[in-house]
PDB file of C-alpha atoms in Angstrom:
ATOM      1  CA  MET A   1       3.180 -29.603  20.054  1.00  0.00           C
ATOM      2  CA  LYS A   2       6.635 -29.202  18.575  1.00  0.00           C
ATOM      3  CA  VAL A   3       7.708 -31.494  15.768  1.00  0.00           C
ATOM      4  CA  LYS A   4      11.195 -32.974  15.894  1.00  0.00           C
ATOM      5  CA  LEU A   5      13.122 -31.762  12.849  1.00  0.00           C
ATOM      6  CA  SER A   6      16.490 -32.673  11.423  1.00  0.00           C
ATOM      7  CA  GLN A   7      19.268 -30.102  11.445  1.00  0.00           C
ATOM      8  CA  ALA A   8      18.952 -29.798   7.669  1.00  0.00           C
ATOM      9  CA  GLU A   9      15.205 -29.045   7.954  1.00  0.00           C
ATOM     10  CA  ILE A  10      15.834 -26.408  10.614  1.00  0.00           C
ATOM     11  CA  GLU A  11      18.539 -24.737   8.510  1.00  0.00           C
ATOM     12  CA  LYS A  12      16.272 -24.756   5.474  1.00  0.00           C
ATOM     13  CA  HIS A  13      13.511 -23.105   7.503  1.00  0.00           C
ATOM     14  CA  VAL A  14      15.822 -20.467   8.975  1.00  0.00           C
ATOM     15  CA  ASN A  15      17.220 -19.624   5.537  1.00  0.00           C
ATOM     16  CA  SER A  16      13.687 -19.179   4.173  1.00  0.00           C
ATOM     17  CA  LEU A  17      12.989 -16.321   6.606  1.00  0.00           C
ATOM     18  CA  ILE A  18      13.581 -12.683   5.793  1.00  0.00           C
ATOM     19  CA  PRO A  19      16.863 -11.389   7.329  1.00  0.00           C
ATOM     20  CA  ASP A  20      15.156  -9.348  10.069  1.00  0.00           C
ATOM     21  CA  ALA A  21      13.103 -12.364  11.179  1.00  0.00           C
ATOM     22  CA  ARG A  22      16.241 -14.518  11.311  1.00  0.00           C
ATOM     23  CA  LYS A  23      17.936 -11.956  13.549  1.00  0.00           C
ATOM     24  CA  VAL A  24      15.273 -12.240  16.256  1.00  0.00           C
ATOM     25  CA  LEU A  25      14.825 -16.028  16.216  1.00  0.00           C
ATOM     26  CA  LYS A  26      16.892 -16.371  19.403  1.00  0.00           C
ATOM     27  CA  ALA A  27      15.364 -13.321  21.076  1.00  0.00           C
ATOM     28  CA  SER A  28      12.874 -13.491  23.946  1.00  0.00           C
ATOM     29  CA  ASP A  29       9.271 -14.527  23.370  1.00  0.00           C
ATOM     30  CA  GLU A  30       8.122 -10.957  23.987  1.00  0.00           C
ATOM     31  CA  GLU A  31      10.549  -9.537  21.418  1.00  0.00           C
ATOM     32  CA  ARG A  32       9.512 -12.106  18.835  1.00  0.00           C
ATOM     33  CA  ILE A  33       5.818 -11.440  19.441  1.00  0.00           C
ATOM     34  CA  ILE A  34       6.347  -7.703  19.013  1.00  0.00           C
ATOM     35  CA  PHE A  35       8.252  -8.392  15.784  1.00  0.00           C
ATOM     36  CA  ALA A  36       5.516 -10.712  14.482  1.00  0.00           C
ATOM     37  CA  MET A  37       2.737  -8.234  15.317  1.00  0.00           C
ATOM     38  CA  THR A  38       4.506  -5.216  13.795  1.00  0.00           C
ATOM     39  CA  ASP A  39       3.158  -4.052  10.426  1.00  0.00           C
ATOM     40  CA  ARG A  40       5.508  -4.608   7.519  1.00  0.00           C
ATOM     41  CA  PHE A  41       5.231  -4.644   3.754  1.00  0.00           C
ATOM     42  CA  ILE A  42       4.300  -8.009   2.231  1.00  0.00           C
ATOM     43  CA  ASN A  43       5.764  -8.155  -1.261  1.00  0.00           C
ATOM     44  CA  HIS A  44       3.128 -10.376  -2.833  1.00  0.00           C
ATOM     45  CA  SER A  45       2.614 -10.851  -6.575  1.00  0.00           C
ATOM     46  CA  ARG A  46      -0.194  -8.303  -6.937  1.00  0.00           C
ATOM     47  CA  ALA A  47       1.740  -5.609  -5.094  1.00  0.00           C
ATOM     48  CA  LYS A  48       4.831  -6.306  -7.186  1.00  0.00           C
ATOM     49  CA  LYS A  49       2.871  -5.907 -10.417  1.00  0.00           C
ATOM     50  CA  ILE A  50       1.533  -2.456  -9.549  1.00  0.00           C
ATOM     51  CA  LEU A  51       4.802  -1.302  -7.941  1.00  0.00           C
ATOM     52  CA  ASP A  52       6.780  -2.298 -11.034  1.00  0.00           C
ATOM     53  CA  TYR A  53       4.453  -0.212 -13.203  1.00  0.00           C
ATOM     54  CA  MET A  54       4.701   2.756 -10.839  1.00  0.00           C
ATOM     55  CA  GLU A  55       8.501   2.493 -11.020  1.00  0.00           C
ATOM     56  CA  LEU A  56       8.293   2.546 -14.813  1.00  0.00           C
ATOM     57  CA  LEU A  57       6.117   5.668 -14.825  1.00  0.00           C
ATOM     58  CA  LEU A  58       8.498   7.359 -12.401  1.00  0.00           C
ATOM     59  CA  LYS A  59      11.440   6.819 -14.762  1.00  0.00           C
ATOM     60  CA  LEU A  60       9.755   7.911 -17.989  1.00  0.00           C
ATOM     61  CA  PRO A  61      10.660  11.367 -19.349  1.00  0.00           C
ATOM     62  CA  ARG A  62       8.121  14.106 -18.794  1.00  0.00           C
ATOM     63  CA  LYS A  63       5.530  14.707 -21.491  1.00  0.00           C
ATOM     64  CA  PRO A  64       2.042  16.217 -21.782  1.00  0.00           C
ATOM     65  CA  ARG A  65      -0.796  13.799 -21.021  1.00  0.00           C
ATOM     66  CA  MET A  66       1.288  11.410 -18.946  1.00  0.00           C
ATOM     67  CA  ASP A  67      -0.310   8.047 -18.267  1.00  0.00           C
ATOM     68  CA  GLY A  68      -1.686   7.585 -14.768  1.00  0.00           C
ATOM     69  CA  ILE A  69      -2.965   4.776 -12.581  1.00  0.00           C
ATOM     70  CA  LEU A  70      -6.323   4.229 -10.911  1.00  0.00           C
ATOM     71  CA  LEU A  71      -5.665   1.824  -8.032  1.00  0.00           C
ATOM     72  CA  TYR A  72      -8.846   0.676  -6.342  1.00  0.00           C
ATOM     73  CA  GLY A  73     -10.124  -2.048  -4.064  1.00  0.00           C
ATOM     74  CA  ASP A  74     -12.135  -2.778  -0.945  1.00  0.00           C
ATOM     75  CA  SER A  75     -11.058  -1.494   2.445  1.00  0.00           C
ATOM     76  CA  GLY A  76      -8.254  -3.738   3.703  1.00  0.00           C
ATOM     77  CA  SER A  77      -7.147  -4.817   0.223  1.00  0.00           C
ATOM     78  CA  GLY A  78      -3.615  -3.458   0.683  1.00  0.00           C
ATOM     79  CA  LYS A  79      -3.800  -0.165  -1.226  1.00  0.00           C
ATOM     80  CA  THR A  80      -2.327   1.892   1.605  1.00  0.00           C
ATOM     81  CA  MET A  81       0.438  -0.662   2.180  1.00  0.00           C
ATOM     82  CA  ILE A  82       1.496  -0.359  -1.471  1.00  0.00           C
ATOM     83  CA  VAL A  83       1.400   3.450  -1.429  1.00  0.00           C
ATOM     84  CA  ARG A  84       3.354   3.638   1.836  1.00  0.00           C
ATOM     85  CA  HIS A  85       6.001   1.214   0.564  1.00  0.00           C
ATOM     86  CA  PHE A  86       6.447   3.130  -2.685  1.00  0.00           C
ATOM     87  CA  PHE A  87       6.720   6.444  -0.837  1.00  0.00           C
ATOM     88  CA  GLU A  88       9.263   5.063   1.652  1.00  0.00           C
ATOM     89  CA  LYS A  89      11.321   3.691  -1.212  1.00  0.00           C
ATOM     90  CA  HIS A  90      11.382   7.177  -2.761  1.00  0.00           C
ATOM     91  CA  PHE A  91      11.642   9.164   0.450  1.00  0.00           C
ATOM     92  CA  PRO A  92      12.457  12.906   0.260  1.00  0.00           C
ATOM     93  CA  ILE A  93      16.155  13.513  -0.396  1.00  0.00           C
ATOM     94  CA  GLU A  94      18.218  16.101   1.449  1.00  0.00           C
ATOM     95  CA  ASP A  95      20.157  18.057  -1.161  1.00  0.00           C
ATOM     96  CA  GLU A  96      23.132  19.717   0.538  1.00  0.00           C
ATOM     97  CA  GLU A  97      24.008  21.696  -2.593  1.00  0.00           C
ATOM     98  CA  ALA A  98      20.497  23.104  -3.003  1.00  0.00           C
ATOM     99  CA  ASP A  99      18.441  25.247  -0.660  1.00  0.00           C
ATOM    100  CA  VAL A 100      15.536  22.786  -0.727  1.00  0.00           C
ATOM    101  CA  ASP A 101      15.054  19.031  -0.443  1.00  0.00           C
ATOM    102  CA  GLN A 102      14.048  16.866  -3.386  1.00  0.00           C
ATOM    103  CA  ILE A 103      10.692  15.070  -3.159  1.00  0.00           C
ATOM    104  CA  PRO A 104      10.468  12.308  -5.799  1.00  0.00           C
ATOM    105  CA  VAL A 105       6.996  11.105  -4.745  1.00  0.00           C
ATOM    106  CA  LEU A 106       4.301  13.197  -3.075  1.00  0.00           C
ATOM    107  CA  VAL A 107       1.367  11.476  -1.335  1.00  0.00           C
ATOM    108  CA  VAL A 108      -1.705  13.656  -0.830  1.00  0.00           C
ATOM    109  CA  GLU A 109      -4.906  12.672   0.961  1.00  0.00           C
ATOM    110  CA  THR A 110      -7.877  13.869  -1.073  1.00  0.00           C
ATOM    111  CA  PRO A 111      -9.911  16.338   1.019  1.00  0.00           C
ATOM    112  CA  THR A 112     -13.260  15.096   2.298  1.00  0.00           C
ATOM    113  CA  GLU A 113     -14.796  18.283   0.900  1.00  0.00           C
ATOM    114  CA  PRO A 114     -13.961  18.019  -2.819  1.00  0.00           C
ATOM    115  CA  LYS A 115     -13.041  21.497  -3.994  1.00  0.00           C
ATOM    116  CA  GLU A 116     -10.256  22.588  -6.335  1.00  0.00           C
ATOM    117  CA  LYS A 117      -8.877  25.073  -3.816  1.00  0.00           C
ATOM    118  CA  LEU A 118      -8.760  22.474  -1.054  1.00  0.00           C
ATOM    119  CA  LEU A 119      -7.053  19.986  -3.363  1.00  0.00           C
ATOM    120  CA  TYR A 120      -4.296  22.495  -4.131  1.00  0.00           C
ATOM    121  CA  ASP A 121      -4.104  23.405  -0.430  1.00  0.00           C
ATOM    122  CA  ARG A 122      -3.506  19.746   0.433  1.00  0.00           C
ATOM    123  CA  ILE A 123      -0.698  19.526  -2.116  1.00  0.00           C
ATOM    124  CA  LEU A 124       0.989  22.631  -0.710  1.00  0.00           C
ATOM    125  CA  ASP A 125       0.476  21.336   2.852  1.00  0.00           C
ATOM    126  CA  GLU A 126       2.216  18.058   2.015  1.00  0.00           C
ATOM    127  CA  ILE A 127       5.061  19.918   0.339  1.00  0.00           C
ATOM    128  CA  GLY A 128       5.313  22.003   3.502  1.00  0.00           C
ATOM    129  CA  VAL A 129       5.292  25.524   2.091  1.00  0.00           C
ATOM    130  CA  PRO A 130       3.324  28.590   3.211  1.00  0.00           C
ATOM    131  CA  TYR A 131       0.428  29.919   1.141  1.00  0.00           C
ATOM    132  CA  ARG A 132      -2.508  32.273   1.506  1.00  0.00           C
ATOM    133  CA  LYS A 133      -5.869  30.623   2.091  1.00  0.00           C
ATOM    134  CA  ASN A 134      -7.662  33.341   0.155  1.00  0.00           C
ATOM    135  CA  GLU A 135      -5.645  32.913  -3.055  1.00  0.00           C
ATOM    136  CA  ASP A 136      -7.762  32.148  -6.091  1.00  0.00           C
ATOM    137  CA  VAL A 137      -7.627  28.779  -7.840  1.00  0.00           C
ATOM    138  CA  LEU A 138      -5.338  29.942 -10.660  1.00  0.00           C
ATOM    139  CA  GLU A 139      -2.811  31.351  -8.195  1.00  0.00           C
ATOM    140  CA  LYS A 140      -2.845  28.146  -6.154  1.00  0.00           C
ATOM    141  CA  GLU A 141      -2.303  26.039  -9.264  1.00  0.00           C
ATOM    142  CA  LYS A 142       0.578  28.318 -10.254  1.00  0.00           C
ATOM    143  CA  ASN A 143       2.167  27.790  -6.821  1.00  0.00           C
ATOM    144  CA  VAL A 144       1.765  24.027  -7.127  1.00  0.00           C
ATOM    145  CA  ARG A 145       3.487  24.042 -10.536  1.00  0.00           C
ATOM    146  CA  HIS A 146       6.309  26.176  -9.128  1.00  0.00           C
ATOM    147  CA  TYR A 147       7.034  23.872  -6.202  1.00  0.00           C
ATOM    148  CA  VAL A 148       6.678  20.678  -8.227  1.00  0.00           C
ATOM    149  CA  ASP A 149       9.438  21.955 -10.518  1.00  0.00           C
ATOM    150  CA  LEU A 150      11.536  23.365  -7.669  1.00  0.00           C
ATOM    151  CA  LEU A 151      11.448  20.147  -5.626  1.00  0.00           C
ATOM    152  CA  ASN A 152      11.718  17.864  -8.657  1.00  0.00           C
ATOM    153  CA  ILE A 153       8.516  16.029  -7.777  1.00  0.00           C
ATOM    154  CA  LYS A 154       8.136  13.176 -10.256  1.00  0.00           C
ATOM    155  CA  MET A 155       4.819  11.653  -9.180  1.00  0.00           C
ATOM    156  CA  ILE A 156       1.766  12.666  -7.155  1.00  0.00           C
ATOM    157  CA  ILE A 157      -0.414  10.038  -5.469  1.00  0.00           C
ATOM    158  CA  PHE A 158      -3.915  11.096  -4.418  1.00  0.00           C
ATOM    159  CA  ASP A 159      -5.053   8.699  -1.690  1.00  0.00           C
ATOM    160  CA  GLU A 160      -8.718   8.345  -0.646  1.00  0.00           C
ATOM    161  CA  PHE A 161      -9.758   9.721  -4.038  1.00  0.00           C
ATOM    162  CA  HIS A 162     -13.261   8.319  -3.547  1.00  0.00           C
ATOM    163  CA  ASN A 163     -13.766  11.395  -1.313  1.00  0.00           C
ATOM    164  CA  VAL A 164     -14.557  13.191  -4.573  1.00  0.00           C
ATOM    165  CA  LEU A 165     -18.002  11.588  -4.393  1.00  0.00           C
ATOM    166  CA  ASN A 166     -18.799  13.631  -1.272  1.00  0.00           C
ATOM    167  CA  GLY A 167     -19.348  16.660  -3.488  1.00  0.00           C
ATOM    168  CA  THR A 168     -22.026  17.707  -5.919  1.00  0.00           C
ATOM    169  CA  ALA A 169     -21.811  16.718  -9.579  1.00  0.00           C
ATOM    170  CA  ILE A 170     -20.367  20.155 -10.370  1.00  0.00           C
ATOM    171  CA  GLN A 171     -17.726  19.863  -7.623  1.00  0.00           C
ATOM    172  CA  GLN A 172     -16.776  16.388  -8.850  1.00  0.00           C
ATOM    173  CA  ARG A 173     -16.318  17.651 -12.404  1.00  0.00           C
ATOM    174  CA  ARG A 174     -14.190  20.562 -11.222  1.00  0.00           C
ATOM    175  CA  VAL A 175     -11.894  18.342  -9.152  1.00  0.00           C
ATOM    176  CA  LEU A 176     -11.493  15.929 -12.066  1.00  0.00           C
ATOM    177  CA  ALA A 177     -10.750  18.891 -14.323  1.00  0.00           C
ATOM    178  CA  ALA A 178      -8.102  20.017 -11.823  1.00  0.00           C
ATOM    179  CA  VAL A 179      -6.495  16.571 -11.915  1.00  0.00           C
ATOM    180  CA  LYS A 180      -6.471  16.646 -15.723  1.00  0.00           C
ATOM    181  CA  SER A 181      -4.936  20.096 -15.650  1.00  0.00           C
ATOM    182  CA  LEU A 182      -2.216  18.894 -13.291  1.00  0.00           C
ATOM    183  CA  THR A 183      -1.302  15.983 -15.559  1.00  0.00           C
ATOM    184  CA  ASN A 184      -1.120  18.328 -18.556  1.00  0.00           C
ATOM    185  CA  ARG A 185       0.762  21.188 -16.939  1.00  0.00           C
ATOM    186  CA  LEU A 186       3.028  19.284 -14.560  1.00  0.00           C
ATOM    187  CA  ARG A 187       3.770  16.560 -17.126  1.00  0.00           C
ATOM    188  CA  ILE A 188       4.223  13.948 -14.400  1.00  0.00           C
ATOM    189  CA  PRO A 189       2.270  10.743 -13.687  1.00  0.00           C
ATOM    190  CA  ILE A 190      -0.553  10.895 -11.176  1.00  0.00           C
ATOM    191  CA  VAL A 191      -1.933   7.919  -9.246  1.00  0.00           C
ATOM    192  CA  LEU A 192      -5.510   7.922  -7.941  1.00  0.00           C
ATOM    193  CA  VAL A 193      -6.163   5.531  -5.050  1.00  0.00           C
ATOM    194  CA  GLY A 194      -9.494   4.651  -3.484  1.00  0.00           C
ATOM    195  CA  THR A 195     -12.272   2.166  -2.951  1.00  0.00           C
ATOM    196  CA  LYS A 196     -14.170   0.793  -5.930  1.00  0.00           C
ATOM    197  CA  ASP A 197     -16.549   3.759  -5.558  1.00  0.00           C
ATOM    198  CA  VAL A 198     -13.840   5.871  -7.176  1.00  0.00           C
ATOM    199  CA  LEU A 199     -14.854   4.288 -10.486  1.00  0.00           C
ATOM    200  CA  ILE A 200     -18.193   6.089 -10.268  1.00  0.00           C
ATOM    201  CA  ALA A 201     -16.448   9.461 -10.263  1.00  0.00           C
ATOM    202  CA  VAL A 202     -13.957   8.609 -12.990  1.00  0.00           C
ATOM    203  CA  GLU A 203     -16.633   7.115 -15.256  1.00  0.00           C
ATOM    204  CA  THR A 204     -18.220  10.571 -15.565  1.00  0.00           C
ATOM    205  CA  ASP A 205     -15.209  11.953 -17.454  1.00  0.00           C
ATOM    206  CA  GLU A 206     -14.158  10.066 -20.585  1.00  0.00           C
ATOM    207  CA  GLU A 207     -10.773  11.780 -20.804  1.00  0.00           C
ATOM    208  CA  VAL A 208      -9.868  10.928 -17.205  1.00  0.00           C
ATOM    209  CA  LYS A 209     -11.137   7.401 -17.750  1.00  0.00           C
ATOM    210  CA  ARG A 210      -8.831   6.962 -20.772  1.00  0.00           C
ATOM    211  CA  ARG A 211      -5.831   8.529 -19.097  1.00  0.00           C
ATOM    212  CA  PHE A 212      -5.813   6.500 -15.870  1.00  0.00           C
ATOM    213  CA  ASN A 213      -5.130   2.796 -16.277  1.00  0.00           C
ATOM    214  CA  PRO A 214      -7.333   0.894 -13.787  1.00  0.00           C
ATOM    215  CA  TYR A 215      -5.885  -1.742 -11.473  1.00  0.00           C
ATOM    216  CA  HIS A 216      -8.295  -3.605  -9.214  1.00  0.00           C
ATOM    217  CA  LEU A 217      -6.903  -5.102  -6.009  1.00  0.00           C
ATOM    218  CA  THR A 218      -9.442  -7.898  -5.655  1.00  0.00           C
ATOM    219  CA  ASN A 219      -9.951  -9.981  -2.542  1.00  0.00           C
ATOM    220  CA  TRP A 220      -8.048 -13.248  -2.453  1.00  0.00           C
ATOM    221  CA  THR A 221      -9.431 -16.657  -3.372  1.00  0.00           C
ATOM    222  CA  TYR A 222      -8.054 -20.136  -2.839  1.00  0.00           C
ATOM    223  CA  ASP A 223      -5.595 -20.617  -5.696  1.00  0.00           C
ATOM    224  CA  LYS A 224      -1.860 -20.939  -6.340  1.00  0.00           C
ATOM    225  CA  GLU A 225      -1.369 -17.191  -6.016  1.00  0.00           C
ATOM    226  CA  PHE A 226      -2.895 -17.263  -2.526  1.00  0.00           C
ATOM    227  CA  LEU A 227      -0.657 -20.150  -1.499  1.00  0.00           C
ATOM    228  CA  ARG A 228       2.360 -18.115  -2.632  1.00  0.00           C
ATOM    229  CA  LEU A 229       1.055 -15.256  -0.485  1.00  0.00           C
ATOM    230  CA  LEU A 230       0.967 -17.548   2.558  1.00  0.00           C
ATOM    231  CA  LYS A 231       4.552 -18.599   1.881  1.00  0.00           C
ATOM    232  CA  THR A 232       5.610 -14.946   1.631  1.00  0.00           C
ATOM    233  CA  ILE A 233       3.874 -14.047   4.911  1.00  0.00           C
ATOM    234  CA  GLU A 234       5.333 -17.064   6.709  1.00  0.00           C
ATOM    235  CA  ALA A 235       8.828 -15.909   5.768  1.00  0.00           C
ATOM    236  CA  THR A 236       8.277 -12.755   7.866  1.00  0.00           C
ATOM    237  CA  LEU A 237       7.427 -14.627  11.095  1.00  0.00           C
ATOM    238  CA  PRO A 238      10.153 -15.389  13.692  1.00  0.00           C
ATOM    239  CA  LEU A 239       8.895 -18.902  14.444  1.00  0.00           C
ATOM    240  CA  ARG A 240      11.479 -21.581  15.149  1.00  0.00           C
ATOM    241  CA  GLN A 241       9.688 -24.295  13.202  1.00  0.00           C
ATOM    242  CA  PRO A 242       8.178 -24.217   9.714  1.00  0.00           C
ATOM    243  CA  SER A 243       4.385 -24.012   9.496  1.00  0.00           C
ATOM    244  CA  TYR A 244       4.101 -24.878   5.800  1.00  0.00           C
ATOM    245  CA  MET A 245       0.814 -22.978   5.631  1.00  0.00           C
ATOM    246  CA  TRP A 246       0.980 -22.948   1.843  1.00  0.00           C
ATOM    247  CA  LYS A 247       1.026 -26.766   1.843  1.00  0.00           C
ATOM    248  CA  ASN A 248      -1.958 -27.078   4.194  1.00  0.00           C
ATOM    249  CA  GLU A 249      -5.076 -26.981   2.023  1.00  0.00           C
ATOM    250  CA  GLU A 250      -7.492 -27.146   4.961  1.00  0.00           C
ATOM    251  CA  LEU A 251      -5.764 -24.271   6.760  1.00  0.00           C
ATOM    252  CA  ALA A 252      -5.589 -22.143   3.613  1.00  0.00           C
ATOM    253  CA  LYS A 253      -9.266 -22.652   2.793  1.00  0.00           C
ATOM    254  CA  TYR A 254     -10.215 -21.876   6.396  1.00  0.00           C
ATOM    255  CA  LEU A 255      -8.346 -18.564   6.179  1.00  0.00           C
ATOM    256  CA  ILE A 256     -10.138 -17.604   2.963  1.00  0.00           C
ATOM    257  CA  GLU A 257     -13.540 -18.468   4.435  1.00  0.00           C
ATOM    258  CA  LYS A 258     -12.881 -16.696   7.752  1.00  0.00           C
ATOM    259  CA  THR A 259     -11.450 -13.502   6.242  1.00  0.00           C
ATOM    260  CA  GLU A 260     -13.496 -13.381   3.014  1.00  0.00           C
ATOM    261  CA  GLY A 261     -10.160 -13.000   1.244  1.00  0.00           C
ATOM    262  CA  ILE A 262      -9.484  -9.523   2.676  1.00  0.00           C
ATOM    263  CA  LEU A 263      -5.711  -9.108   2.846  1.00  0.00           C
ATOM    264  CA  ALA A 264      -5.659  -7.074   6.068  1.00  0.00           C
ATOM    265  CA  GLU A 265      -7.749  -9.740   7.814  1.00  0.00           C
ATOM    266  CA  ILE A 266      -5.604 -12.577   6.460  1.00  0.00           C
ATOM    267  CA  ILE A 267      -2.464 -10.913   7.815  1.00  0.00           C
ATOM    268  CA  ARG A 268      -4.108 -10.059  11.159  1.00  0.00           C
ATOM    269  CA  ASN A 269      -5.233 -13.647  11.744  1.00  0.00           C
ATOM    270  CA  ILE A 270      -1.803 -15.033  10.875  1.00  0.00           C
ATOM    271  CA  LYS A 271      -0.099 -12.529  13.210  1.00  0.00           C
ATOM    272  CA  LEU A 272      -2.365 -13.582  16.081  1.00  0.00           C
ATOM    273  CA  ALA A 273      -1.621 -17.219  15.278  1.00  0.00           C
ATOM    274  CA  ALA A 274       2.123 -16.499  15.332  1.00  0.00           C
ATOM    275  CA  ARG A 275       1.699 -14.897  18.765  1.00  0.00           C
ATOM    276  CA  GLU A 276      -0.141 -17.970  20.028  1.00  0.00           C
ATOM    277  CA  ALA A 277       2.495 -20.263  18.506  1.00  0.00           C
ATOM    278  CA  ILE A 278       5.220 -18.461  20.465  1.00  0.00           C
ATOM    279  CA  LEU A 279       3.269 -18.285  23.755  1.00  0.00           C
ATOM    280  CA  SER A 280       2.284 -21.956  23.598  1.00  0.00           C
ATOM    281  CA  GLY A 281       5.778 -23.104  22.682  1.00  0.00           C
ATOM    282  CA  GLU A 282       4.422 -24.815  19.575  1.00  0.00           C
ATOM    283  CA  GLU A 283       6.525 -22.525  17.335  1.00  0.00           C
ATOM    284  CA  ARG A 284       4.443 -23.221  14.233  1.00  0.00           C
ATOM    285  CA  ILE A 285       0.993 -22.353  12.949  1.00  0.00           C
ATOM    286  CA  THR A 286      -1.476 -25.223  12.649  1.00  0.00           C
ATOM    287  CA  LEU A 287      -5.188 -25.162  11.885  1.00  0.00           C
ATOM    288  CA  PRO A 288      -6.276 -25.840  15.506  1.00  0.00           C
ATOM    289  CA  LEU A 289      -3.917 -23.109  16.713  1.00  0.00           C
ATOM    290  CA  LEU A 290      -5.199 -20.681  14.076  1.00  0.00           C
ATOM    291  CA  LYS A 291      -8.784 -21.323  15.198  1.00  0.00           C
ATOM    292  CA  ARG A 292      -8.054 -20.582  18.854  1.00  0.00           C
ATOM    293  CA  ALA A 293      -5.566 -17.745  18.348  1.00  0.00           C
ATOM    294  CA  ASN A 294      -7.958 -14.817  17.868  1.00  0.00           C
ATOM    295  CA  PRO A 295      -8.990 -13.532  21.335  1.00  0.00           C
ATOM    296  CA  PHE A 296     -11.822 -11.533  19.757  1.00  0.00           C
ATOM    297  CA  ASP A 297     -13.662 -14.526  18.272  1.00  0.00           C
TER     298      ASP A 297
END
């Protein structure tokens, strides 16, 4: 049921929304539902902390033994969202004066079969240059160094780095040695991203362990930081009335219990609730609406 609000309250609510959400407030229900259900970056406090540090590393002058980051957390903790946002912010640049584009940030998915050759192949694949599959490891590394310099690559992010654990102990050591070699020879920061299992691999190499600063994206708990997260998410929803989720202790605690604090699940449940709020005409998220909104429960 809609709540009657004063004009001042409505204006305050509208102004609290992100610009894109404000633009679609008067759109059709279908358009608003599509907007609400579309994935978008949520700039919460934990994401901001790691992104700020990545920005700092990107701006530092090159040097041997550059500091790196080990970003880890459970599936659904928001690692991929952070990586994607950082990459999109530093998207490849078309250089009209040069023969090649500039790639500030390169994101590479760690191969499921952890071998040095395959790691270098993945880097060259992401850069988009031809290479011979039968080249030896030293030649592949030489090619990687060449293209990193040519394209002015300033950071490499290895996603799904826990894939290293799929290999034997020897293969794991060789891949870690390759990563160390890249940090030394390329003189750029490297970010390793994966589940908490990635710690098992890194723990086996003291030098890698020292070089990569760990950042754990933990699951959320009921606290002030979580309430700020709810406020940030609410600002992305094109609902015509305020939900004040961050002021609703019962609703917030229900979300934590239902989702076990997993960010992806928190966002998914709120999106479904926003859809139900639009379809029902209620235009705000309440606890009863949140409980009935998920068609899969």
